[in-house]
Amino acid sequence: MTKSTIEAPIPGTFYRSPSPQEPVFKNEGDAVAVGDTVGLIEVMKSFTPVIAETAGTLVAFHVENEDAVMAGQPLYDLEA
Amino acid sequence: MAISKILVANRGEIAVRIIRAARELGLKTVQAASAADETMLAARLADQTVCVGPPHASKSYLNGDALIAAARDTGCDAVHPGYGFLSENADFAEAVEAAGLIFIGPKAETIRKMGDKAAARREAELAGVPTVPGSDGVVKDVAEAQTAADAVGYPVMIKAAAGGGGRGIRIAANAEGLAQLIPQASAEAKAAFGDGGLYLERFVRRARHVEVQILGDGERAIHLFERECSLQRRRQKVWEEAPAVCLSPQQRQALCHSAVKLAERVGYRGAGTLEYLFDEETGEFFFIEMNTRIQVEHPVTEMVTGVDLVGWMIRIAGGEALSLSQEDIVLRGHAVEARINAEDPAADFRPHPGTVGGLELPGGMGVRFDTMLYPGYQIPPFYDSLLGKLIAHADSRERAIARMQRALGELTVEGVPTTVPLHLALAGAKDVRDGAFHTGWLEEWLKGRPLADDATPEKE
């Protein structure tokens, strides 16, 4: 098992669900496939999905829902 | 003046504009800043800056309690809300007054009334201001829809009573089309909004967006002529002008007079804007809604009338009566405004925060740049992409556009892409120069890839 840390591709506000009323995209412990949406980053009122480029198990989030993130800041850890 | 110190409850270029107006009136300013905005230009210019919360607007600029606490803690006696955020929030205006502070804007009840589309429409009708012809409420069935449509005139828009934001709108060209679309639209509205109710409205194919600036002191109101904001992308204004090139002097007179009637009917206080849809084919105008705040594009009006709108907002809020009469307001020349956004026109206008490197600003006669930029400024990703507004004023529309082109050529913002290339292309486009556009024009024009590297510039 190797652990990798996925970083924010762009700065903005991180969201774990598509809207406040909807469930989160991923929980800790969930399997992540390539192409899965893990969260959204809002930049200047436009939303960019955070898409998984590697598969594995999401073991931990480093940021909370609605946290401000900078580009390169750790978002989540993946075990593969 | 009942005001000596203002809390600026906004950010970006409008916060700078408010601080400048306040300082010219001899007033102190306290800038409310989120944790991401403590280095912004307005924070540098204000007499004092106070942090009102984390970067996310819901926790700072939309947090009324934090803003009011900041105003009280710093000894402010008034709050200027700018545009967006809490500027049209009647509860906030009420809370500000309840805290013993002055809200620089209309009375809370006016904000509430004019913010309710149906109530605003009713007020307009009572003031004798034309509204978009439509069915009297929801239509029950096809027969009732057809009767209503005959009175409204085809083509008609079918709208979901429970909808909003343009969702589920359909257009029927004639009675047969209407009969086909009504059942379909009703089923869709039921599925999408849980309510199949539909109403009809006249569809204007080539609508132009015109709006009238007004100033009132609660008793008397005047207009400061109109602006045209038909160049829009995704319903966001891109380029604005004053006056509107599409109106005849008689139409201008009728439009502006109607706005004053509505403003006086509601006892309007402060600066406000009445938005209209103008049908160039029939020469009719229809009231759509009222914005009970200062608007982004207010400088074009200031340039052609010479009236300091933000200064007047503060003076009226401070208890001064409006000393300007309608005869004092004279149109001088033409002004155009280009919104300079941190967006990449080459990548579908993707917003692009970043750090400003070198900065060269335009100047010279008739040029104004209302901006938040300075060299080294880190543009945060949390708010909208507006960096500044470049305004050019001259004695004719043709010369104002030529001046805009010249000024755009002088503007250099290093470090982030901006919408300058879009505006250069617009200033050179024949339809823009001819004033031949409508609210759908810009998106259609962009489909022809006028900004691509291999695009040939339009010839005169």
PDB file of C-alpha atoms in Angstrom, chain B residues 114-249:
ATOM      1  CA  MET B 114     -39.090  46.825  -4.771  1.00  0.00           C
ATOM      2  CA  GLY B 115     -37.220  43.558  -4.205  1.00  0.00           C
ATOM      3  CA  ASP B 116     -40.485  41.649  -4.551  1.00  0.00           C
ATOM      4  CA  LYS B 117     -40.987  41.382  -8.329  1.00  0.00           C
ATOM      5  CA  ALA B 118     -44.759  41.160  -8.177  1.00  0.00           C
ATOM      6  CA  ALA B 119     -45.032  44.093  -5.760  1.00  0.00           C
ATOM      7  CA  ALA B 120     -42.620  46.179  -7.848  1.00  0.00           C
ATOM      8  CA  ARG B 121     -44.655  45.447 -10.965  1.00  0.00           C
ATOM      9  CA  ARG B 122     -47.837  46.488  -9.173  1.00  0.00           C
ATOM     10  CA  GLU B 123     -46.229  49.760  -8.046  1.00  0.00           C
ATOM     11  CA  ALA B 124     -45.092  50.400 -11.622  1.00  0.00           C
ATOM     12  CA  GLU B 125     -48.587  49.829 -12.967  1.00  0.00           C
ATOM     13  CA  LEU B 126     -50.057  52.146 -10.342  1.00  0.00           C
ATOM     14  CA  ALA B 127     -47.518  54.811 -11.323  1.00  0.00           C
ATOM     15  CA  GLY B 128     -48.555  54.421 -14.966  1.00  0.00           C
ATOM     16  CA  VAL B 129     -45.229  52.857 -15.978  1.00  0.00           C
ATOM     17  CA  PRO B 130     -45.545  50.212 -18.707  1.00  0.00           C
ATOM     18  CA  THR B 131     -44.643  46.635 -17.729  1.00  0.00           C
ATOM     19  CA  VAL B 132     -44.096  43.664 -20.037  1.00  0.00           C
ATOM     20  CA  PRO B 133     -47.557  42.655 -21.299  1.00  0.00           C
ATOM     21  CA  GLY B 134     -48.554  39.272 -19.922  1.00  0.00           C
ATOM     22  CA  SER B 135     -51.403  37.065 -18.732  1.00  0.00           C
ATOM     23  CA  ASP B 136     -53.184  38.153 -15.589  1.00  0.00           C
ATOM     24  CA  GLY B 137     -51.556  35.530 -13.396  1.00  0.00           C
ATOM     25  CA  VAL B 138     -51.590  31.798 -14.101  1.00  0.00           C
ATOM     26  CA  VAL B 139     -53.427  30.429 -17.178  1.00  0.00           C
ATOM     27  CA  LYS B 140     -55.584  27.351 -16.440  1.00  0.00           C
ATOM     28  CA  ASP B 141     -55.593  25.593 -19.815  1.00  0.00           C
ATOM     29  CA  VAL B 142     -54.845  25.955 -23.508  1.00  0.00           C
ATOM     30  CA  ALA B 143     -58.054  27.893 -24.238  1.00  0.00           C
ATOM     31  CA  GLU B 144     -57.368  30.410 -21.481  1.00  0.00           C
ATOM     32  CA  ALA B 145     -53.744  30.705 -22.623  1.00  0.00           C
ATOM     33  CA  GLN B 146     -54.848  31.425 -26.192  1.00  0.00           C
ATOM     34  CA  THR B 147     -57.280  34.109 -25.077  1.00  0.00           C
ATOM     35  CA  ALA B 148     -54.551  35.722 -22.962  1.00  0.00           C
ATOM     36  CA  ALA B 149     -51.985  35.432 -25.766  1.00  0.00           C
ATOM     37  CA  ASP B 150     -54.306  37.200 -28.204  1.00  0.00           C
ATOM     38  CA  ALA B 151     -54.367  40.187 -25.871  1.00  0.00           C
ATOM     39  CA  VAL B 152     -50.619  40.053 -25.126  1.00  0.00           C
ATOM     40  CA  GLY B 153     -49.546  39.586 -28.774  1.00  0.00           C
ATOM     41  CA  TYR B 154     -47.337  36.853 -30.287  1.00  0.00           C
ATOM     42  CA  PRO B 155     -44.651  35.660 -29.904  1.00  0.00           C
ATOM     43  CA  VAL B 156     -45.278  34.881 -26.243  1.00  0.00           C
ATOM     44  CA  MET B 157     -43.020  33.425 -23.574  1.00  0.00           C
ATOM     45  CA  ILE B 158     -44.410  30.581 -21.471  1.00  0.00           C
ATOM     46  CA  LYS B 159     -42.977  30.764 -17.978  1.00  0.00           C
ATOM     47  CA  ALA B 160     -43.338  28.482 -14.962  1.00  0.00           C
ATOM     48  CA  ALA B 161     -44.993  30.331 -12.070  1.00  0.00           C
ATOM     49  CA  ALA B 162     -42.717  28.503  -9.623  1.00  0.00           C
ATOM     50  CA  GLY B 163     -39.616  28.828 -11.812  1.00  0.00           C
ATOM     51  CA  GLY B 164     -36.884  31.407 -11.936  1.00  0.00           C
ATOM     52  CA  GLY B 165     -33.560  32.307 -13.495  1.00  0.00           C
ATOM     53  CA  GLY B 166     -34.798  31.646 -17.018  1.00  0.00           C
ATOM     54  CA  ARG B 167     -35.424  27.937 -16.394  1.00  0.00           C
ATOM     55  CA  GLY B 168     -38.154  26.232 -18.403  1.00  0.00           C
ATOM     56  CA  ILE B 169     -38.978  29.215 -20.600  1.00  0.00           C
ATOM     57  CA  ARG B 170     -40.588  28.373 -23.958  1.00  0.00           C
ATOM     58  CA  ILE B 171     -41.582  30.588 -26.849  1.00  0.00           C
ATOM     59  CA  ALA B 172     -44.747  30.179 -28.918  1.00  0.00           C
ATOM     60  CA  ALA B 173     -44.966  31.966 -32.272  1.00  0.00           C
ATOM     61  CA  ASN B 174     -48.724  31.481 -32.731  1.00  0.00           C
ATOM     62  CA  ALA B 175     -51.880  29.874 -31.325  1.00  0.00           C
ATOM     63  CA  GLU B 176     -51.051  26.397 -32.715  1.00  0.00           C
ATOM     64  CA  GLY B 177     -47.567  26.499 -31.199  1.00  0.00           C
ATOM     65  CA  LEU B 178     -49.064  27.567 -27.900  1.00  0.00           C
ATOM     66  CA  ALA B 179     -51.542  24.659 -27.937  1.00  0.00           C
ATOM     67  CA  GLN B 180     -48.638  22.265 -28.451  1.00  0.00           C
ATOM     68  CA  LEU B 181     -46.293  23.752 -25.863  1.00  0.00           C
ATOM     69  CA  ILE B 182     -48.688  24.388 -22.961  1.00  0.00           C
ATOM     70  CA  PRO B 183     -49.237  20.725 -21.891  1.00  0.00           C
ATOM     71  CA  GLN B 184     -45.531  19.943 -22.313  1.00  0.00           C
ATOM     72  CA  ALA B 185     -44.390  23.019 -20.367  1.00  0.00           C
ATOM     73  CA  SER B 186     -46.895  22.340 -17.606  1.00  0.00           C
ATOM     74  CA  ALA B 187     -45.733  18.737 -17.179  1.00  0.00           C
ATOM     75  CA  GLU B 188     -42.108  19.877 -17.072  1.00  0.00           C
ATOM     76  CA  ALA B 189     -42.815  22.634 -14.572  1.00  0.00           C
ATOM     77  CA  LYS B 190     -44.650  20.106 -12.397  1.00  0.00           C
ATOM     78  CA  ALA B 191     -41.663  17.751 -12.521  1.00  0.00           C
ATOM     79  CA  ALA B 192     -39.052  20.454 -11.949  1.00  0.00           C
ATOM     80  CA  PHE B 193     -40.786  22.716  -9.419  1.00  0.00           C
ATOM     81  CA  GLY B 194     -43.686  20.595  -8.126  1.00  0.00           C
ATOM     82  CA  ASP B 195     -46.105  23.154  -9.584  1.00  0.00           C
ATOM     83  CA  GLY B 196     -47.438  23.021 -13.142  1.00  0.00           C
ATOM     84  CA  GLY B 197     -48.717  26.623 -13.093  1.00  0.00           C
ATOM     85  CA  LEU B 198     -47.795  28.681 -16.152  1.00  0.00           C
ATOM     86  CA  TYR B 199     -48.111  32.324 -17.135  1.00  0.00           C
ATOM     87  CA  LEU B 200     -47.485  34.185 -20.352  1.00  0.00           C
ATOM     88  CA  GLU B 201     -45.396  37.217 -21.186  1.00  0.00           C
ATOM     89  CA  ARG B 202     -44.705  39.043 -24.435  1.00  0.00           C
ATOM     90  CA  PHE B 203     -41.451  37.838 -26.014  1.00  0.00           C
ATOM     91  CA  VAL B 204     -39.235  40.581 -27.364  1.00  0.00           C
ATOM     92  CA  ARG B 205     -36.897  39.086 -29.931  1.00  0.00           C
ATOM     93  CA  ARG B 206     -34.279  41.788 -29.995  1.00  0.00           C
ATOM     94  CA  ALA B 207     -34.510  43.370 -26.589  1.00  0.00           C
ATOM     95  CA  ARG B 208     -32.197  46.119 -25.491  1.00  0.00           C
ATOM     96  CA  HIS B 209     -31.428  46.668 -21.822  1.00  0.00           C
ATOM     97  CA  VAL B 210     -31.879  50.286 -20.834  1.00  0.00           C
ATOM     98  CA  GLU B 211     -32.000  51.601 -17.280  1.00  0.00           C
ATOM     99  CA  VAL B 212     -32.704  54.975 -15.719  1.00  0.00           C
ATOM    100  CA  GLN B 213     -30.621  56.404 -12.886  1.00  0.00           C
ATOM    101  CA  ILE B 214     -32.589  58.256 -10.278  1.00  0.00           C
ATOM    102  CA  LEU B 215     -31.783  60.203  -7.120  1.00  0.00           C
ATOM    103  CA  GLY B 216     -34.359  60.931  -4.456  1.00  0.00           C
ATOM    104  CA  ASP B 217     -34.446  62.362  -0.955  1.00  0.00           C
ATOM    105  CA  GLY B 218     -37.642  60.601   0.153  1.00  0.00           C
ATOM    106  CA  GLU B 219     -39.826  63.493  -1.005  1.00  0.00           C
ATOM    107  CA  ARG B 220     -38.668  64.481  -4.443  1.00  0.00           C
ATOM    108  CA  ALA B 221     -36.854  62.528  -7.150  1.00  0.00           C
ATOM    109  CA  ILE B 222     -34.995  63.398 -10.337  1.00  0.00           C
ATOM    110  CA  HIS B 223     -33.581  61.278 -13.147  1.00  0.00           C
ATOM    111  CA  LEU B 224     -30.025  61.411 -14.456  1.00  0.00           C
ATOM    112  CA  PHE B 225     -30.925  60.006 -17.853  1.00  0.00           C
ATOM    113  CA  GLU B 226     -30.399  56.433 -18.911  1.00  0.00           C
ATOM    114  CA  ARG B 227     -27.682  53.866 -19.539  1.00  0.00           C
ATOM    115  CA  GLU B 228     -27.658  51.042 -22.028  1.00  0.00           C
ATOM    116  CA  CYS B 229     -26.214  47.684 -20.959  1.00  0.00           C
ATOM    117  CA  SER B 230     -27.191  45.373 -23.816  1.00  0.00           C
ATOM    118  CA  LEU B 231     -23.724  43.898 -24.289  1.00  0.00           C
ATOM    119  CA  GLN B 232     -23.948  40.949 -21.899  1.00  0.00           C
ATOM    120  CA  ARG B 233     -22.455  37.505 -21.559  1.00  0.00           C
ATOM    121  CA  ARG B 234     -24.320  34.942 -19.452  1.00  0.00           C
ATOM    122  CA  ARG B 235     -26.565  37.756 -18.239  1.00  0.00           C
ATOM    123  CA  GLN B 236     -23.528  39.639 -16.921  1.00  0.00           C
ATOM    124  CA  LYS B 237     -23.002  43.136 -18.245  1.00  0.00           C
ATOM    125  CA  VAL B 238     -19.741  43.567 -20.116  1.00  0.00           C
ATOM    126  CA  TRP B 239     -19.846  47.058 -21.665  1.00  0.00           C
ATOM    127  CA  GLU B 240     -22.144  49.922 -20.711  1.00  0.00           C
ATOM    128  CA  GLU B 241     -22.912  53.327 -22.144  1.00  0.00           C
ATOM    129  CA  ALA B 242     -24.696  56.570 -21.376  1.00  0.00           C
ATOM    130  CA  PRO B 243     -26.892  57.674 -23.012  1.00  0.00           C
ATOM    131  CA  ALA B 244     -28.587  54.809 -24.910  1.00  0.00           C
ATOM    132  CA  VAL B 245     -27.908  55.140 -28.621  1.00  0.00           C
ATOM    133  CA  CYS B 246     -31.206  53.390 -29.493  1.00  0.00           C
ATOM    134  CA  LEU B 247     -33.561  56.048 -28.075  1.00  0.00           C
ATOM    135  CA  SER B 248     -35.033  59.069 -29.825  1.00  0.00           C
ATOM    136  CA  PRO B 249     -35.232  62.274 -27.750  1.00  0.00           C
TER     137      PRO B 249
END
